[in-house]
Amino acid sequence: MLFATPIILVAMDRLDTLEAQSIYILREAYAKFDQLGLLWSLGKDSNVMVWLAKKAFFGHIPFPLLFCDTGKKFPEMYEFQKKFTAEWDIKLIVEECPPIEEIDPTLPPASRSAARKTEALKRLIKKKNFQSVIAGIRRDEEGTRAKERVFSPRGTDAEWNFKQQPPEFWDQYKTDFPAGTHIRVHPILAWTELDIWRYIKREHIPVVPLYFSNKGKRYRSLGDHDITFPVSSSASNVDEIISELESTKIAERSGRAMDHESENAFERLRTDGYM
Amino acid sequence: MRARMLLNDFEPTVICKASKMAPTSGNNPSPSINLVIAGHVDHGKSTLIGRLLHDTNSLAEGKMAAVKAMSERRGMPLEYAFLLDALQAERDQGITIDTTQVLFNSEKRSYLIIDAPGHKEFLKNMISGAAQADAGVIVIDVEEGIQEQSRRHCYLLRLLGLKELIIVVNKMDLIEYSQRIFDHLKKHIIEYLSEIDLVCKAVVPISARDGQGLIDLSEKMPWYTGASFMDTLDQLPEANSTNHLPARLPVQDVYKFDDRRIIAGRIESGTLKIGDELLFTPSNKRAAIESFEAWNATSQKTKAIAGESVGIILNEEIFIERGHIASLSTDAPIETNVFRGKVFWIGNKPIIAGDRLKIKIGTAEHTSEVQSIENKIDLSSLEAIDADLLEKNDIGEVVFRTKSTVALDSFEKNHRIGRFVLIDEYETVGGGIVSMQGYADQRGLYDVTSKNIMAVSSRVDINAREAYNGHKGGIIWLTGLSGAGKSTIAMEAEHQLFSKGYQVNVLDGDNIRFGLSADLGFSPEDRTENIRRIGEVAKLFAEAGILVITAFISPYKQDRDRIRAIAGDIFHEVFIEADIEICENRDPKGLYVKARNGEISDFTGISAPYEKPRNPELIIDTGDQGIGESTTKLLSYIDEKFSI
Ligand SMILES: Nc1nc2c(ncn2[C@@H]2O[C@H](COP(=O)(O)OP(=O)(O)OP(=O)(O)O)[C@@H](O)[C@H]2O)c(=O)[nH]1
Ligand SMILES: [Mg+2]
């Protein structure tokens, strides 16, 4: 042969880069922690995470998915869960959230309601002895999440000590920690809402239909039906959502009541162990 | 109540077009530039970013109103920094505690802007942000000028690999936009940067708070001939890919979820394709890439580039584990158990020689000991000054010795594999970049130049030999000045050991120099080769179950280190210590006299260096004790380590 075939390098685009990084993080978590679970809230972000886990582990997710059931999710979400638990071959652990009466009454109402989830998660972590829980939070959602580490240590009561976050650089994550504490792993911290939808489009990832416009409204962020509100939108498919997001000025979590109850309501929730 | 109000905010939905938003590039936006904004505390970093987001209409609806309310509640004028300082504690104290990241689109491209805290207390957080940067901006308050953290941040950014910086001179409003004061400061800035080998891309005068010079040029500074801050950013080159560097794939894991055995990892640099022969360091096993595996892929992948997280199946089942680095066999990483690092120390306790730290490089973790602190950088004079320790936030050079062989690159050659993180128990206490200056790649010692030879494995195993001899085999490597007593102690120990039934043999300078190394002189290269030969011979004896005692000056640390690397645990370094004056007084062979008279050149201690062992297994001080005592000390060590 006279000429060797030249290798043509196709540069990685933003989604390729994010995907590769998230897979790297998931594999790091799995390599380091035996007792590991992934929070599957059934929202778009956690579906993307499940998808990334399928990719990271070549179709076999080697740890359970966790679902903290408030009993107040939309019916469409429970249906979705049933369908894809089977289709994606998922090992699911469901933890019932404690009733509102068991939650700190000094919290503002929506926060108090959201804190049920934190409580369920704490109980689950204790029960199963989890060293690490993977959560699908993103920096662009909210200011305190923007300050997060990829591997974020939590105290014995799952609390976040944001004033003493460990240094984290060169993708060397915190994997040494005292017994009784745990690490929250955030594989999609660097993704934006737009990235999530572009990736959903590229990969054809299924999502709960509540994200699509129905009678002029759609949900941008899905939580409990009593503390999550739809936005006005005519976007009825993934492409339309993408073009809506390319120009919107409305914050993604504006429909989440607990974020806005006071200046630091959400920070308080998170300091106590909320995602 | 507030919740209700905010809900009303987005009804009906207003979709407004941002004025200076990036052109949305279809479904494939290219990766953004990671840009860190650093500098001394309070010089206006967060304000700069906040104001930039505001002036480019990049903020979500309601965000400015919220910040206005927060400022009013604290009785202060509108504080743009609150857009970034999301923690209540940060706003209450008016200081950034932790780093944050925001995606920002200019007309030209997108940026991941990293806000770094400037307070000394939070340097670890500054590094957490800055370590991801492709480009950097240092903000300097025009009234305060270059301060301690301005210097430290510049130096750190250089160490982290940046070659050029943009400098922003902020708070020009406080000096009535005076050109004279600006020019004066600019001169100092450029000088400082050039001293640490940083190119100053631009010095841009602005007022972050008042939005002057940020997006457009400011009318208040007609004398300024450069570009606005944002235009300066847009002139930054694209971030470099690492595709052109040698291929490096640190093994993250080996999966066997089904009948495939998949090697998983991220390609840190270079490219790989099917058929490439991979060499795994430090195991030195080889196998070729048979396929790239993927879930739900549309087509079979045949090659992969830097940054990809891949899964590989090899054509042969060789032993591989997390931490190994795969490379092409033609361009492998360095193998060593000793290296020098330029370290930034962020631990609360200082680092000193003898500290045991965990080192993370790629996906590998190694136990290591700090062999020495070489120096510390004085950030004002930029001099490397002698130091025994590095305190929190210090930068300096440290030599590390690892227990087992490490695969790495020098930072200069490949920054992705040439950097490491230091862990002390649960805490990350520092990081650094690798320099191999003064240390040799030890790979050559395992690599065999001639290809058609095969190692033959013996049918007598080592345990059987030990049981037969009644003791373990090994190397007692005596090192020290001429006249320190190496040969005398060696001969005496051999005699006594032999009478106790030991299989023992002494290799001494003269019997080797007349035979095995008859072709060598005393130049540094020849000395190195001499020691290499002796090391190999000693290893052969030791493997045959014999206790070998060597008695050579072996002045170079790196030569001794290499033997340790070849021989591993069976190598015991014993420092026969005696001051040069004592040795010169003893002068049993009259050599010191000749050396002093210039009749012998390259004489160790006089005209050639002797490098003391830093962590020998045993030190025998012959300065103030007799041969009897010294030998006894050696024998009790041997008894302890070699009896079975
Ligand atoms: N007069 C004047 N004040 C400014 C300007 N830029 C920032 N400031 C003020 O300087 C103070 C510090 O600003 P920050 O943006 O918080 O400083 P920083 O560099 O982010 O500080 P750390 O993150 O804590 O290191 C605030 O009170 C700002 O309002 C400016 O251009 N002119
Ligand atoms: Mg700041």
CSV table of C-alpha atoms in Angstrom, one decimal, chain B residues 132-470:
chain,number,residue,atom,x,y,z
B,132,GLN,CA,-10.3,23.8,35.2
B,133,ALA,CA,-9.4,27.0,33.4
B,134,ASP,CA,-8.1,27.3,29.8
B,135,ALA,CA,-7.7,31.0,30.2
B,136,GLY,CA,-7.4,33.5,33.1
B,137,VAL,CA,-8.2,37.0,34.1
B,138,ILE,CA,-6.7,38.7,37.1
B,139,VAL,CA,-8.6,41.6,38.6
B,140,ILE,CA,-6.6,44.3,40.3
B,141,ASP,CA,-8.1,47.2,42.3
B,142,VAL,CA,-6.4,50.3,40.9
B,143,GLU,CA,-6.2,51.9,44.3
B,144,GLU,CA,-4.7,48.9,46.0
B,145,GLY,CA,-2.5,47.7,43.2
B,146,ILE,CA,-0.7,44.3,43.1
B,147,GLN,CA,-1.4,42.6,46.4
B,148,GLU,CA,-0.3,39.3,47.9
B,149,GLN,CA,-3.1,37.2,46.4
B,150,SER,CA,-2.7,38.9,43.1
B,151,ARG,CA,0.8,37.6,43.0
B,152,ARG,CA,-0.1,34.1,44.3
B,153,HIS,CA,-2.9,33.7,41.9
B,154,CYS,CA,-0.7,34.7,38.9
B,155,TYR,CA,1.9,32.3,40.0
B,156,LEU,CA,-0.6,29.5,40.5
B,157,LEU,CA,-2.2,30.0,37.2
B,158,ARG,CA,1.2,29.8,35.6
B,159,LEU,CA,1.9,26.6,37.5
B,160,LEU,CA,-1.5,25.2,36.5
B,161,GLY,CA,-0.4,25.6,32.9
B,162,LEU,CA,-1.6,28.9,31.7
B,163,LYS,CA,0.9,30.8,29.5
B,164,GLU,CA,-0.9,34.1,29.2
B,165,LEU,CA,-3.3,36.2,31.3
B,166,ILE,CA,-5.6,39.1,30.8
B,167,ILE,CA,-5.3,41.8,33.5
B,168,VAL,CA,-8.3,43.9,34.4
B,169,VAL,CA,-7.6,47.1,36.4
B,170,ASN,CA,-10.8,47.7,38.2
B,171,LYS,CA,-12.5,50.6,40.2
B,172,MET,CA,-11.2,53.2,37.7
B,173,ASP,CA,-14.1,55.3,39.0
B,174,LEU,CA,-12.3,55.8,42.3
B,175,ILE,CA,-9.4,57.6,40.7
B,176,GLU,CA,-11.5,59.6,38.2
B,177,TYR,CA,-10.4,57.4,35.4
B,178,SER,CA,-6.8,58.8,35.5
B,179,GLN,CA,-4.6,57.6,32.7
B,180,ARG,CA,-1.4,58.5,34.7
B,181,ILE,CA,-2.2,56.2,37.6
B,182,PHE,CA,-3.3,53.4,35.3
B,183,ASP,CA,-0.2,53.6,33.2
B,184,HIS,CA,2.0,53.5,36.3
B,185,LEU,CA,0.2,50.3,37.6
B,186,LYS,CA,0.2,48.7,34.1
B,187,LYS,CA,4.0,48.9,34.0
B,188,HIS,CA,4.4,47.1,37.3
B,189,ILE,CA,1.9,44.5,36.2
B,190,ILE,CA,3.7,43.7,33.0
B,191,GLU,CA,7.0,43.5,34.8
B,192,TYR,CA,5.7,41.1,37.4
B,193,LEU,CA,4.1,38.8,34.8
B,194,SER,CA,7.2,38.6,32.6
B,195,GLU,CA,9.3,37.6,35.6
B,196,ILE,CA,7.1,34.5,36.1
B,197,ASP,CA,7.2,33.8,32.4
B,198,LEU,CA,3.6,34.9,31.7
B,199,VAL,CA,2.5,36.8,28.6
B,200,CYS,CA,0.3,39.7,29.4
B,201,LYS,CA,-2.4,39.5,26.8
B,202,ALA,CA,-3.9,42.9,27.7
B,203,VAL,CA,-4.3,45.3,30.6
B,204,VAL,CA,-7.9,46.6,30.5
B,205,PRO,CA,-9.1,49.5,32.6
B,206,ILE,CA,-12.7,49.2,33.8
B,207,SER,CA,-15.2,50.1,36.4
B,208,ALA,CA,-17.1,46.9,37.1
B,209,ARG,CA,-19.6,48.5,39.3
B,210,ASP,CA,-20.4,51.3,36.9
B,211,GLY,CA,-20.2,49.1,33.8
B,212,GLN,CA,-17.4,51.2,32.2
B,213,GLY,CA,-15.1,49.4,29.7
B,214,LEU,CA,-16.8,46.1,30.0
B,215,ILE,CA,-18.9,45.5,26.9
B,216,ASP,CA,-18.1,48.7,25.0
B,217,LEU,CA,-15.3,51.1,25.3
B,218,SER,CA,-15.8,53.7,28.0
B,219,GLU,CA,-16.3,57.4,27.1
B,220,LYS,CA,-14.7,58.2,30.4
B,221,MET,CA,-11.4,56.8,29.2
B,222,PRO,CA,-10.9,58.2,25.7
B,223,TRP,CA,-7.1,57.8,26.2
B,224,TYR,CA,-7.4,54.0,26.3
B,225,THR,CA,-6.5,52.5,22.9
B,226,GLY,CA,-7.1,48.8,23.6
B,227,ALA,CA,-10.3,46.7,23.3
B,228,SER,CA,-13.1,46.5,25.8
B,229,PHE,CA,-13.1,43.6,28.3
B,230,MET,CA,-15.5,41.5,26.3
B,231,ASP,CA,-13.8,42.1,23.0
B,232,THR,CA,-10.5,41.1,24.7
B,233,LEU,CA,-12.1,37.8,25.8
B,234,ASP,CA,-13.4,37.2,22.3
B,235,GLN,CA,-9.8,37.4,21.0
B,236,LEU,CA,-8.7,34.5,23.2
B,237,PRO,CA,-7.6,31.5,21.1
B,238,GLU,CA,-9.7,28.3,21.3
B,239,ALA,CA,-8.7,25.9,24.0
B,240,ASN,CA,-6.1,23.4,22.9
B,241,SER,CA,-7.1,19.8,22.5
B,242,THR,CA,-4.7,17.1,23.8
B,243,ASN,CA,-5.1,14.9,20.7
B,244,HIS,CA,-1.5,15.7,19.5
B,245,LEU,CA,0.1,14.5,22.7
B,246,PRO,CA,1.2,10.9,23.3
B,247,ALA,CA,-1.7,8.6,23.9
B,248,ARG,CA,-2.5,8.0,27.5
B,249,LEU,CA,-5.5,6.0,28.9
B,250,PRO,CA,-5.5,5.6,32.6
B,251,VAL,CA,-7.4,2.4,33.4
B,252,GLN,CA,-10.5,3.3,35.5
B,253,ASP,CA,-11.9,-0.2,35.9
B,254,VAL,CA,-12.2,-3.6,34.3
B,255,TYR,CA,-15.8,-4.7,33.8
B,256,LYS,CA,-17.2,-8.1,33.4
B,257,PHE,CA,-21.0,-7.6,33.4
B,258,ASP,CA,-21.5,-10.1,30.6
B,259,ASP,CA,-19.2,-12.3,28.6
B,260,ARG,CA,-17.1,-9.3,27.6
B,261,ARG,CA,-14.1,-8.2,29.6
B,262,ILE,CA,-14.1,-4.4,29.0
B,263,ILE,CA,-11.3,-2.1,30.0
B,264,ALA,CA,-12.9,1.3,30.9
B,265,GLY,CA,-11.2,4.6,31.0
B,266,ARG,CA,-11.0,8.1,29.6
B,267,ILE,CA,-8.4,9.0,27.0
B,268,GLU,CA,-6.5,11.8,28.6
B,269,SER,CA,-4.4,12.6,25.6
B,270,GLY,CA,-3.6,11.4,22.1
B,271,THR,CA,-5.8,9.1,20.0
B,272,LEU,CA,-6.3,5.3,19.7
B,273,LYS,CA,-7.6,3.0,17.0
B,274,ILE,CA,-8.4,-0.6,16.6
B,275,GLY,CA,-5.3,-2.7,16.1
B,276,ASP,CA,-3.0,-0.4,18.2
B,277,GLU,CA,-0.7,-2.3,20.5
B,278,LEU,CA,-1.1,-1.0,24.0
B,279,LEU,CA,1.6,-1.1,26.6
B,280,PHE,CA,0.3,-1.0,30.2
B,281,THR,CA,2.6,0.8,32.7
B,282,PRO,CA,3.8,-0.2,35.3
B,283,SER,CA,2.9,-3.8,34.7
B,284,ASN,CA,4.6,-3.7,31.3
B,285,LYS,CA,2.0,-6.0,29.7
B,286,ARG,CA,1.1,-5.6,26.1
B,287,ALA,CA,-2.0,-6.4,24.0
B,288,ALA,CA,-3.8,-4.9,21.0
B,289,ILE,CA,-7.1,-3.1,20.8
B,290,GLU,CA,-9.7,-5.5,19.3
B,291,SER,CA,-12.7,-3.3,19.6
B,292,PHE,CA,-14.3,-0.3,21.2
B,293,GLU,CA,-17.5,-1.2,23.0
B,294,ALA,CA,-20.5,1.1,23.5
B,295,TRP,CA,-24.1,0.8,24.5
B,296,ASN,CA,-26.8,1.8,22.1
B,297,ALA,CA,-24.3,2.9,19.5
B,298,THR,CA,-25.3,3.3,15.9
B,299,SER,CA,-22.1,2.2,14.4
B,300,GLN,CA,-18.9,0.3,15.3
B,301,LYS,CA,-16.3,2.7,16.5
B,302,THR,CA,-12.8,2.3,15.1
B,303,LYS,CA,-11.0,5.1,16.8
B,304,ALA,CA,-11.2,7.4,19.8
B,305,ILE,CA,-9.8,10.7,20.7
B,306,ALA,CA,-8.7,12.6,23.8
B,307,GLY,CA,-11.5,13.3,26.2
B,308,GLU,CA,-13.6,10.3,25.3
B,309,SER,CA,-14.7,7.8,27.9
B,310,VAL,CA,-14.1,4.5,26.2
B,311,GLY,CA,-14.5,0.8,26.7
B,312,ILE,CA,-11.9,-1.4,25.1
B,313,ILE,CA,-11.7,-5.1,24.5
B,314,LEU,CA,-8.1,-6.4,24.0
B,315,ASN,CA,-7.0,-9.3,21.8
B,316,GLU,CA,-5.4,-11.0,24.7
B,317,GLU,CA,-6.5,-11.5,28.3
B,318,ILE,CA,-3.6,-9.9,30.3
B,319,PHE,CA,-3.7,-8.8,33.9
B,320,ILE,CA,-4.8,-5.2,34.1
B,321,GLU,CA,-6.1,-3.2,37.0
B,322,ARG,CA,-7.3,0.3,37.9
B,323,GLY,CA,-4.4,2.7,37.9
B,324,HIS,CA,-2.4,1.3,35.1
B,325,ILE,CA,-1.7,3.7,32.2
B,326,ALA,CA,-2.2,2.4,28.7
B,327,SER,CA,-0.1,4.0,26.0
B,328,LEU,CA,1.3,3.1,22.6
B,329,SER,CA,4.3,0.9,23.1
B,330,THR,CA,6.4,3.4,21.1
B,331,ASP,CA,5.8,6.3,23.4
B,332,ALA,CA,5.2,5.2,26.9
B,333,PRO,CA,5.1,7.2,30.1
B,334,ILE,CA,8.0,7.4,32.6
B,335,GLU,CA,8.4,4.7,35.3
B,336,THR,CA,9.9,5.8,38.5
B,337,ASN,CA,9.7,5.6,42.2
B,338,VAL,CA,11.2,9.0,42.9
B,339,PHE,CA,10.2,12.4,41.3
B,340,ARG,CA,10.3,16.1,42.0
B,341,GLY,CA,7.1,18.0,42.2
B,342,LYS,CA,6.3,21.7,42.2
B,343,VAL,CA,3.7,21.7,44.9
B,344,PHE,CA,1.0,24.0,46.2
B,345,TRP,CA,0.3,23.1,49.7
B,346,ILE,CA,-3.2,23.7,51.2
B,347,GLY,CA,-3.0,21.4,54.2
B,348,ASN,CA,-3.5,22.9,57.7
B,349,LYS,CA,-0.4,21.2,59.0
B,350,PRO,CA,2.9,22.0,57.2
B,351,ILE,CA,4.5,19.4,54.9
B,352,ILE,CA,8.0,18.2,56.0
B,353,ALA,CA,10.4,15.5,55.0
B,354,GLY,CA,9.3,12.1,56.2
B,355,ASP,CA,5.6,12.8,55.8
B,356,ARG,CA,3.6,9.9,54.4
B,357,LEU,CA,1.0,11.0,51.8
B,358,LYS,CA,-1.2,9.3,49.3
B,359,ILE,CA,-0.5,10.5,45.8
B,360,LYS,CA,-3.2,10.3,43.1
B,361,ILE,CA,-2.0,10.5,39.5
B,362,GLY,CA,-4.5,9.6,36.8
B,363,THR,CA,-6.6,6.8,38.3
B,364,ALA,CA,-3.7,5.4,40.3
B,365,GLU,CA,-3.1,5.9,44.0
B,366,HIS,CA,0.4,5.5,45.6
B,367,THR,CA,1.7,5.6,49.1
B,368,SER,CA,4.6,7.9,49.2
B,369,GLU,CA,7.1,9.5,51.5
B,370,VAL,CA,8.3,13.1,51.3
B,371,GLN,CA,12.0,12.6,50.8
B,372,SER,CA,12.9,16.3,51.0
B,373,ILE,CA,11.6,19.8,50.8
B,374,GLU,CA,13.9,21.4,48.2
B,375,ASN,CA,12.8,25.0,48.4
B,376,LYS,CA,9.9,27.4,48.7
B,377,ILE,CA,9.0,30.3,46.4
B,378,ASP,CA,9.1,33.8,47.9
B,379,LEU,CA,6.3,35.4,45.9
B,380,SER,CA,7.6,39.0,46.2
B,381,SER,CA,11.2,38.4,45.1
B,382,LEU,CA,10.2,35.2,43.2
B,383,GLU,CA,13.3,33.5,44.5
B,384,ALA,CA,13.4,29.9,45.5
B,385,ILE,CA,14.6,30.0,49.1
B,386,ASP,CA,15.8,27.1,51.2
B,387,ALA,CA,13.0,25.6,53.3
B,388,ASP,CA,12.4,22.6,55.6
B,389,LEU,CA,8.7,22.8,55.3
B,390,LEU,CA,5.9,24.3,53.3
B,391,GLU,CA,3.0,25.9,55.2
B,392,LYS,CA,-0.6,26.3,54.1
B,393,ASN,CA,-0.7,28.2,50.8
B,394,ASP,CA,3.0,27.9,50.2
B,395,ILE,CA,4.4,26.9,46.8
B,396,GLY,CA,7.7,25.0,46.6
B,397,GLU,CA,9.6,22.0,45.3
B,398,VAL,CA,9.3,18.6,47.0
B,399,VAL,CA,10.9,15.3,46.2
B,400,PHE,CA,8.6,12.3,46.7
B,401,ARG,CA,9.5,8.6,46.9
B,402,THR,CA,6.8,6.1,46.3
B,403,LYS,CA,6.7,2.6,47.6
B,404,SER,CA,6.0,1.0,44.2
B,405,THR,CA,6.7,2.1,40.7
B,406,VAL,CA,4.6,4.9,39.4
B,407,ALA,CA,3.7,5.7,35.8
B,408,LEU,CA,3.8,9.4,35.0
B,409,ASP,CA,4.9,12.1,32.5
B,410,SER,CA,6.7,15.3,33.2
B,411,PHE,CA,4.2,18.1,33.3
B,412,GLU,CA,6.0,19.7,30.4
B,413,LYS,CA,5.5,16.7,28.2
B,414,ASN,CA,2.0,15.9,29.1
B,415,HIS,CA,0.1,18.0,31.6
B,416,ARG,CA,-2.8,15.5,32.0
B,417,ILE,CA,-0.5,12.8,33.4
B,418,GLY,CA,2.2,15.1,34.8
B,419,ARG,CA,0.2,16.3,37.7
B,420,PHE,CA,-0.8,14.9,41.1
B,421,VAL,CA,-3.0,15.4,44.1
B,422,LEU,CA,-1.9,14.8,47.7
B,423,ILE,CA,-4.1,13.2,50.3
B,424,ASP,CA,-3.5,13.0,54.0
B,425,GLU,CA,-6.0,10.6,55.6
B,426,TYR,CA,-9.3,12.1,54.5
B,427,GLU,CA,-8.1,15.5,53.3
B,428,THR,CA,-6.8,16.8,50.1
B,429,VAL,CA,-3.8,18.7,51.2
B,430,GLY,CA,-2.1,19.8,48.1
B,431,GLY,CA,-1.4,19.3,44.4
B,432,GLY,CA,1.6,19.6,42.1
B,433,ILE,CA,3.1,19.2,38.8
B,434,VAL,CA,5.8,16.6,38.0
B,435,SER,CA,9.4,17.5,37.1
B,436,MET,CA,11.8,14.8,36.3
B,437,GLN,CA,14.8,17.1,36.5
B,438,GLY,CA,17.6,15.2,38.1
B,439,TYR,CA,15.8,11.9,38.0
B,440,ALA,CA,16.1,9.2,35.3
B,441,ASP,CA,13.3,7.2,33.7
B,442,GLN,CA,13.7,3.8,35.2
B,443,ARG,CA,12.0,2.1,32.3
B,444,GLY,CA,15.3,1.6,30.5
B,445,LEU,CA,16.3,-0.7,33.3
B,446,TYR,CA,13.6,-3.1,32.6
B,447,ASP,CA,13.5,-2.7,28.9
B,448,VAL,CA,15.7,-5.0,27.0
B,449,THR,CA,17.4,-3.7,23.9
B,450,SER,CA,17.8,-7.0,22.3
B,451,LYS,CA,14.5,-8.5,21.2
B,452,ASN,CA,15.1,-12.2,20.7
B,453,ILE,CA,15.7,-13.2,24.2
B,454,MET,CA,13.4,-15.0,26.5
B,455,ALA,CA,13.3,-15.0,30.3
B,456,VAL,CA,13.5,-18.6,31.5
B,457,SER,CA,11.8,-19.2,34.8
B,458,SER,CA,13.6,-21.3,37.3
B,459,ARG,CA,12.0,-24.5,38.5
B,460,VAL,CA,13.4,-24.0,42.0
B,461,ASP,CA,11.2,-21.5,43.8
B,462,ILE,CA,12.4,-18.9,46.2
B,463,ASN,CA,10.7,-20.4,49.2
B,464,ALA,CA,12.5,-23.6,48.7
B,465,ARG,CA,15.8,-21.8,48.5
B,466,GLU,CA,15.1,-19.9,51.7
B,467,ALA,CA,14.1,-23.0,53.5
B,468,TYR,CA,17.3,-24.8,52.4
B,469,ASN,CA,19.5,-21.8,53.4
B,470,GLY,CA,17.7,-21.0,56.6
